[in-house]
């Protein structure tokens, strides 16, 4: 078996954490030693890891797309179903966790997760819906200052939403959307280019991911927000790939709003509810336009049904409808696990796991795998994106049949996420062994 030399220098974090080298990288006993040494934050036994074709758990690297099911999700959902069965309409006010204030159960853990005050966050709707709601409030274009800064190659749903709001205000999206692309010949953005772009004076809004969904590159929310705010430009972030992946400090970084989904890193289940953050500075500003409904109305008079809307302070005031309790229940199971592990411990374990994956990919790569994600650990979370030479779809399908799940983005992008909450070093080692086998047979 030929062993490809690392294509690039070993990542700085890998050098600092005595990872195995050479062919020891694919020694399962060495991987199991790493699992014993870097166990803090891993709660694998709390999850149903999806099943492999041969039986047993898959090597699951697609948690950036859909997180696995927390074992306790069934208990939480069953409790809500039981209350419905036994209490009927009284479940709104009775039972261990009445439904009227049920969403409030999520606020403390959600706030800890994204670095916010509890009043700054709310779980509601889904991601793109929340983006629309907050664009109504924070995209206030005027002639000469109507543009929106976003990443070139942003997730299409975000781009559709932004374009539709430009159109709603009478602007041509082709003119209004400023899409920042990497420098020629490069795959990721220079942090300084992002900050410079956020300083443009023709912007009505900066709206970026804090971690790009395709490249896995993480951006500094604080630096971008400071640059935009210096020009009086509001800032929103999409944390779809940041929440539950990166240590976030939304309150301190200071963007005006943020939105995310809970079904990727946050394991809330398919179609799970989204999250929204509105900075404290807007908590009591009811002059901003917003879409209104009864769930954002003052709780004390909500059921008196007054004709005039009186908004709740904070992020809750952006709610419109009464929320789906079963989805909130499933999310509670996952948030309890994030609270138990703690985001700093998860990120610390994630840095080591991802560095190990990076070394393994370098080791088996030798030219047919090219890493897109930055090698600087401060510019990424757990996901590594690689370009694959050859029949990428065949590779992903073969891995799936061997019991390893990665995520294919045609034509040649594969995204691999060792999520620290449930992925093991042994999983990464096994993936490496499979890739080495594929390389020897095909590459
Ligand atoms: C996953 C993802 C979405 C999905 O949007 P939904 O409204 O939850 O369907 C949107 N934007 C980004 C950046 C994503 O990563």
XYZ file of C-alpha atoms and ligand atoms in Angstrom:
458
model
C 0.000 0.000 0.000
C 1.380 3.396 -0.902
C 1.091 6.118 1.662
C 0.677 9.572 0.180
C 2.810 12.264 1.777
C 0.852 15.096 3.361
C -0.041 17.559 0.612
C 0.365 20.514 2.944
C 1.966 21.288 6.302
C 0.240 19.714 9.283
C -2.312 22.027 10.875
C -0.920 23.988 13.853
C -3.371 22.388 16.285
C -2.313 18.876 15.215
C 1.314 19.604 16.048
C 0.302 20.776 19.519
C -1.737 17.707 20.486
C 0.525 14.725 19.827
C -1.594 13.003 17.210
C -0.225 9.773 15.771
C 1.900 10.153 12.654
C 2.523 8.201 9.471
C 0.788 4.845 9.184
C -0.075 4.996 12.942
C -2.754 7.487 11.912
C -4.819 4.545 10.701
C -4.110 2.321 13.686
C -7.411 1.717 15.446
C -5.777 1.163 18.816
C -4.129 4.572 18.537
C -7.537 6.069 17.685
C -9.110 4.389 20.689
C -6.351 5.854 22.868
C -7.304 9.287 21.557
C -10.929 8.552 22.420
C -9.932 7.755 25.995
C -7.765 10.858 26.258
C -10.158 13.328 24.633
C -13.476 12.003 25.933
C -14.700 15.212 27.595
C -17.785 16.493 25.810
C -18.584 13.228 24.028
C -22.115 11.970 24.803
C -22.351 9.347 22.079
C -24.400 6.952 24.220
C -27.117 9.603 24.414
C -27.790 9.228 20.655
C -29.279 6.756 18.242
C -26.434 6.771 15.732
C -28.068 5.807 12.384
C -27.808 2.159 11.393
C -25.308 0.788 8.869
C -26.378 -1.655 6.102
C -24.425 -4.395 7.919
C -26.186 -3.512 11.202
C -24.550 -1.592 14.028
C -23.999 2.159 13.969
C -22.784 4.011 10.894
C -19.686 6.148 10.954
C -21.866 9.248 10.814
C -20.267 12.396 9.356
C -23.403 14.178 8.121
C -24.469 15.935 11.318
C -23.975 19.305 9.577
C -26.937 18.289 7.428
C -29.174 16.348 9.827
C -28.086 15.533 13.367
C -28.876 12.075 14.813
C -31.719 11.482 17.257
C -31.092 12.000 20.973
C -32.403 8.902 22.767
C -34.338 11.123 25.150
C -36.215 12.872 22.296
C -38.833 10.124 22.375
C -39.382 10.643 26.119
C -39.870 14.387 25.740
C -42.192 14.013 22.749
C -44.130 11.209 24.467
C -44.675 13.423 27.523
C -46.208 16.122 25.332
C -48.349 13.530 23.543
C -49.492 12.136 26.912
C -50.506 15.614 28.098
C -52.507 16.088 24.918
C -54.149 12.653 25.392
C -55.114 13.209 29.005
C -55.595 16.960 29.266
C -56.889 18.050 25.854
C -57.243 21.813 25.723
C -56.340 22.102 29.403
C -52.776 21.166 28.403
C -52.243 24.816 27.543
C -52.328 25.627 31.237
C -51.906 22.306 33.041
C -49.502 19.398 33.139
C -45.866 19.466 34.119
C -44.978 21.724 31.198
C -48.037 23.677 30.005
C -47.989 24.611 26.334
C -48.651 28.350 26.612
C -45.197 29.115 28.016
C -43.576 25.948 26.565
C -41.192 27.833 24.245
C -39.789 29.631 27.286
C -38.293 26.314 28.416
C -35.847 26.568 25.512
C -34.634 30.131 26.125
C -31.987 29.626 28.855
C -30.144 26.774 27.087
C -30.488 28.476 23.707
C -29.047 31.679 25.136
C -26.078 29.787 26.611
C -25.562 28.007 23.303
C -25.197 31.169 21.188
C -23.842 33.546 23.846
C -26.945 35.663 24.299
C -29.150 36.989 27.088
C -32.284 34.830 27.527
C -34.488 37.718 26.360
C -32.499 38.004 23.126
C -33.431 34.553 21.779
C -36.551 32.682 20.818
C -37.175 29.315 19.170
C -39.816 29.711 16.472
C -40.642 28.920 12.835
C -37.859 27.653 10.602
C -34.665 29.277 9.439
C -35.662 30.961 6.189
C -38.961 32.091 7.703
C -37.075 33.728 10.562
C -34.748 35.389 8.077
C -37.768 36.884 6.286
C -39.251 38.111 9.559
C -36.055 39.833 10.622
C -35.390 41.295 7.177
C -38.744 43.056 7.494
C -37.358 44.802 10.555
C -33.691 45.269 9.720
C -33.498 45.770 5.954
C -34.587 49.384 5.629
C -33.170 50.439 2.256
C -33.286 53.928 0.821
C -31.985 55.322 -2.483
C -28.199 55.376 -2.433
C -28.110 52.982 0.480
C -29.990 49.855 -0.472
C -27.352 47.177 -0.980
C -26.916 43.966 0.996
C -23.514 42.346 1.529
C -23.574 38.555 1.406
C -21.148 35.742 0.573
C -20.893 34.680 -3.052
C -22.174 31.132 -3.017
C -24.335 31.782 0.061
C -26.888 29.050 0.770
C -29.480 29.510 -1.985
C -32.422 29.933 0.403
C -30.710 32.910 2.045
C -30.007 34.444 -1.335
C -33.618 33.941 -2.459
C -34.864 35.606 0.720
C -32.520 38.577 0.368
C -33.333 39.035 -3.329
C -37.053 38.955 -2.594
C -36.734 41.721 0.005
C -34.729 43.894 -2.391
C -37.526 43.388 -4.925
C -40.194 44.092 -2.324
C -38.606 47.501 -1.798
C -38.422 48.170 -5.551
C -34.740 47.406 -6.106
C -33.209 45.106 -8.696
C -31.508 42.219 -6.872
C -28.759 42.219 -9.510
C -27.869 45.699 -8.282
C -28.785 45.312 -4.630
C -26.951 42.086 -3.750
C -23.210 42.571 -3.265
C -21.750 39.069 -3.308
C -18.254 38.842 -1.903
C -16.212 36.150 -3.645
C -12.784 34.720 -2.756
C -9.798 36.267 -4.543
C -9.086 34.746 -7.963
C -7.721 31.236 -7.658
C -8.650 30.973 -3.975
C -11.431 28.939 -2.361
C -12.094 30.874 0.843
C -12.302 34.512 1.871
C -9.641 36.662 3.505
C -11.004 37.931 6.844
C -9.646 41.402 6.000
C -11.602 41.444 2.718
C -14.825 40.723 4.614
C -14.179 43.510 7.068
C -13.321 45.944 4.260
C -16.486 45.013 2.367
C -18.608 45.471 5.509
C -17.335 49.062 5.637
C -18.901 49.993 2.265
C -21.047 53.075 2.562
C -23.752 51.959 0.149
C -24.978 49.084 2.297
C -28.359 48.883 4.003
C -27.515 45.498 5.531
C -24.679 43.027 6.038
C -26.065 39.491 6.067
C -23.514 36.661 6.258
C -23.160 33.175 7.646
C -20.837 32.956 10.653
C -19.661 29.659 9.160
C -20.043 29.055 5.431
C -22.229 26.049 4.703
C -20.091 24.842 1.817
C -16.484 25.670 2.691
C -16.790 25.433 6.477
C -14.939 28.725 6.820
C -15.812 30.597 10.031
C -15.946 34.399 10.112
C -15.428 36.793 13.003
C -18.860 38.147 13.878
C -17.318 40.789 16.145
C -14.945 42.231 13.515
C -17.572 42.268 10.769
C -20.204 43.784 13.034
C -17.854 46.510 14.258
C -16.925 47.433 10.672
C -20.554 47.614 9.529
C -21.792 49.419 12.623
C -19.068 52.042 12.165
C -20.990 53.007 8.994
C -24.376 52.696 10.679
C -25.173 49.507 8.742
C -27.282 46.855 10.510
C -25.863 43.322 10.634
C -27.492 39.899 10.634
C -25.858 36.470 10.759
C -27.081 33.071 9.656
C -25.803 30.582 12.228
C -27.095 27.480 10.405
C -23.550 26.054 10.453
C -22.336 27.949 13.506
C -24.878 27.250 16.244
C -23.847 24.109 18.117
C -20.586 24.039 16.147
C -18.671 27.187 17.117
C -18.466 28.971 20.440
C -20.618 32.014 19.708
C -20.887 35.290 21.579
C -23.817 36.952 19.874
C -24.451 39.478 22.613
C -20.815 40.533 22.794
C -20.193 40.475 19.033
C -23.227 42.712 18.758
C -25.022 41.940 15.462
C -28.572 43.229 15.299
C -30.064 39.853 14.576
C -29.217 36.222 13.897
C -31.174 33.194 12.725
C -30.401 29.493 12.619
C -31.896 26.044 12.249
C -31.817 23.431 14.999
C -31.830 20.231 12.945
C -28.158 20.223 11.820
C -25.581 20.438 14.620
C -28.427 20.804 17.125
C -30.159 17.461 16.470
C -33.760 18.692 16.762
C -35.011 16.311 14.065
C -36.176 16.779 10.473
C -37.967 20.075 9.959
C -37.064 21.078 13.513
C -37.753 24.618 14.656
C -35.374 27.489 14.034
C -33.845 29.992 16.411
C -33.747 33.769 16.292
C -31.678 36.373 18.115
C -32.473 40.063 18.329
C -29.902 42.141 20.163
C -30.962 43.671 23.471
C -30.569 47.157 22.003
C -33.777 46.515 20.022
C -35.679 44.846 22.878
C -38.117 47.705 23.374
C -38.048 49.385 19.973
C -41.539 48.909 18.635
C -41.161 51.547 15.909
C -39.309 49.054 13.691
C -41.699 47.536 11.177
C -42.408 43.896 11.849
C -44.872 41.190 10.951
C -47.257 40.835 13.847
C -49.312 38.019 15.326
C -50.852 37.162 18.647
C -47.868 35.192 19.962
C -45.696 38.301 19.883
C -48.363 40.209 21.777
C -48.189 41.007 25.486
C -48.807 37.744 27.372
C -51.056 39.278 30.045
C -53.638 40.534 27.540
C -53.143 37.941 24.769
C -56.362 36.064 25.539
C -58.340 39.222 26.152
C -57.817 39.611 22.405
C -57.591 43.401 22.259
C -57.814 44.913 18.767
C -54.434 46.617 18.998
C -51.183 44.697 19.099
C -48.923 45.427 22.031
C -45.549 43.824 21.515
C -43.574 41.695 23.934
C -40.110 43.052 24.677
C -37.132 41.166 23.255
C -36.965 38.426 20.663
C -40.290 36.919 21.766
C -41.983 39.965 20.285
C -41.130 38.651 16.810
C -43.239 35.518 17.306
C -46.415 35.303 15.267
C -48.130 31.958 15.887
C -48.421 29.496 18.723
C -45.572 27.035 18.195
C -45.566 23.252 17.471
C -45.092 21.678 20.896
C -43.908 18.262 19.628
C -40.981 19.875 17.788
C -40.126 22.017 20.793
C -40.179 18.869 22.938
C -37.706 17.067 20.662
C -35.405 20.086 20.722
C -35.453 20.145 24.527
C -33.853 16.686 24.566
C -30.965 17.926 22.439
C -30.493 21.204 24.266
C -30.187 19.303 27.542
C -27.222 17.449 26.015
C -25.557 20.664 24.835
C -25.953 22.046 28.327
C -24.424 18.903 29.789
C -21.440 18.905 27.460
C -20.955 22.687 27.291
C -20.002 24.449 24.067
C -16.390 25.264 25.105
C -15.668 21.579 25.901
C -17.353 20.523 22.663
C -15.311 22.954 20.585
C -12.092 21.866 22.332
C -12.808 18.200 21.560
C -13.977 19.193 18.079
C -10.682 20.965 17.347
C -8.741 17.788 18.128
C -11.137 15.524 16.221
C -11.074 17.755 13.153
C -7.292 18.078 13.298
C -7.111 14.266 13.375
C -9.489 14.034 10.409
C -7.343 16.580 8.578
C -4.204 14.508 9.169
C -6.014 11.331 8.066
C -7.234 12.997 4.865
C -3.733 14.295 4.139
C -2.360 10.816 4.756
C -4.764 8.987 2.435
C -5.126 11.911 0.013
C -1.911 12.310 -1.892
C -3.406 14.546 -4.587
C -6.877 13.104 -5.163
C -8.359 14.874 -2.130
C -7.951 18.646 -1.833
C -9.072 20.337 1.384
C -11.151 23.480 0.845
C -11.732 24.381 4.515
C -9.039 26.625 6.035
C -6.248 24.833 7.886
C -6.278 27.541 10.537
C -8.445 26.069 13.349
C -9.685 29.533 14.326
C -11.280 29.821 10.876
C -13.380 26.685 11.009
C -15.550 24.470 13.188
C -15.878 20.704 12.919
C -16.683 20.311 9.213
C -14.004 19.704 6.596
C -14.872 20.183 2.945
C -12.768 18.384 0.356
C -12.722 18.343 -3.415
C -12.446 14.805 -4.704
C -10.924 13.819 -8.021
C -12.651 10.935 -9.768
C -16.174 9.610 -9.433
C -17.275 11.403 -6.267
C -20.846 10.060 -6.353
C -19.538 6.507 -6.635
C -17.218 7.110 -3.691
C -20.020 8.505 -1.496
C -22.302 5.597 -2.455
C -19.595 3.018 -1.763
C -18.805 4.589 1.612
C -22.513 4.473 2.446
C -22.614 0.755 1.639
C -19.571 0.263 3.869
C -21.407 2.039 6.686
C -19.808 5.519 6.537
C -22.036 8.519 5.854
C -20.505 11.622 4.284
C -22.285 14.364 2.413
C -21.909 14.837 -1.326
C -22.378 18.164 -3.110
C -22.102 17.456 -6.833
C -19.992 17.516 -8.774
C -16.908 17.035 -6.628
C -17.441 18.358 -3.085
C -17.640 16.097 -0.061
C -18.362 17.481 3.379
C -17.227 15.463 6.403
C -18.153 16.443 9.952
C -16.824 14.646 13.022
C -19.327 16.233 15.437
C -17.688 16.164 18.860
C -20.954 15.363 20.680
C -21.156 11.828 19.216
C -18.364 11.139 16.703
C -15.339 9.198 17.890
C -11.701 9.126 16.840
C -12.332 5.499 15.961
C -15.051 6.644 13.512
C -12.505 8.925 11.841
C -9.915 6.139 11.750
C -12.420 3.759 10.127
C -13.291 6.382 7.522
C -9.582 6.785 6.821
C -9.176 3.035 6.334
C -12.088 3.005 3.881
C -10.689 5.962 1.951
C -7.296 4.263 1.750
C -8.986 1.162 0.342
C -10.890 3.225 -2.237
C -7.712 5.059 -3.208
C -5.816 1.850 -3.739
C -8.645 0.489 -5.889
C -9.497 3.638 -7.867
C -7.311 6.703 -7.515
C -29.550 24.522 6.120
C -29.585 25.941 5.737
C -30.792 26.562 5.384
C -32.080 25.786 5.364
O -33.192 26.622 5.534
P -34.583 26.113 6.144
O -35.389 27.345 6.133
O -34.298 25.569 7.498
O -35.114 25.046 5.244
C -30.746 27.900 5.059
N -29.582 28.597 5.065
C -28.402 28.025 5.396
C -27.134 28.826 5.401
C -28.375 26.680 5.727
O -27.201 26.108 6.028
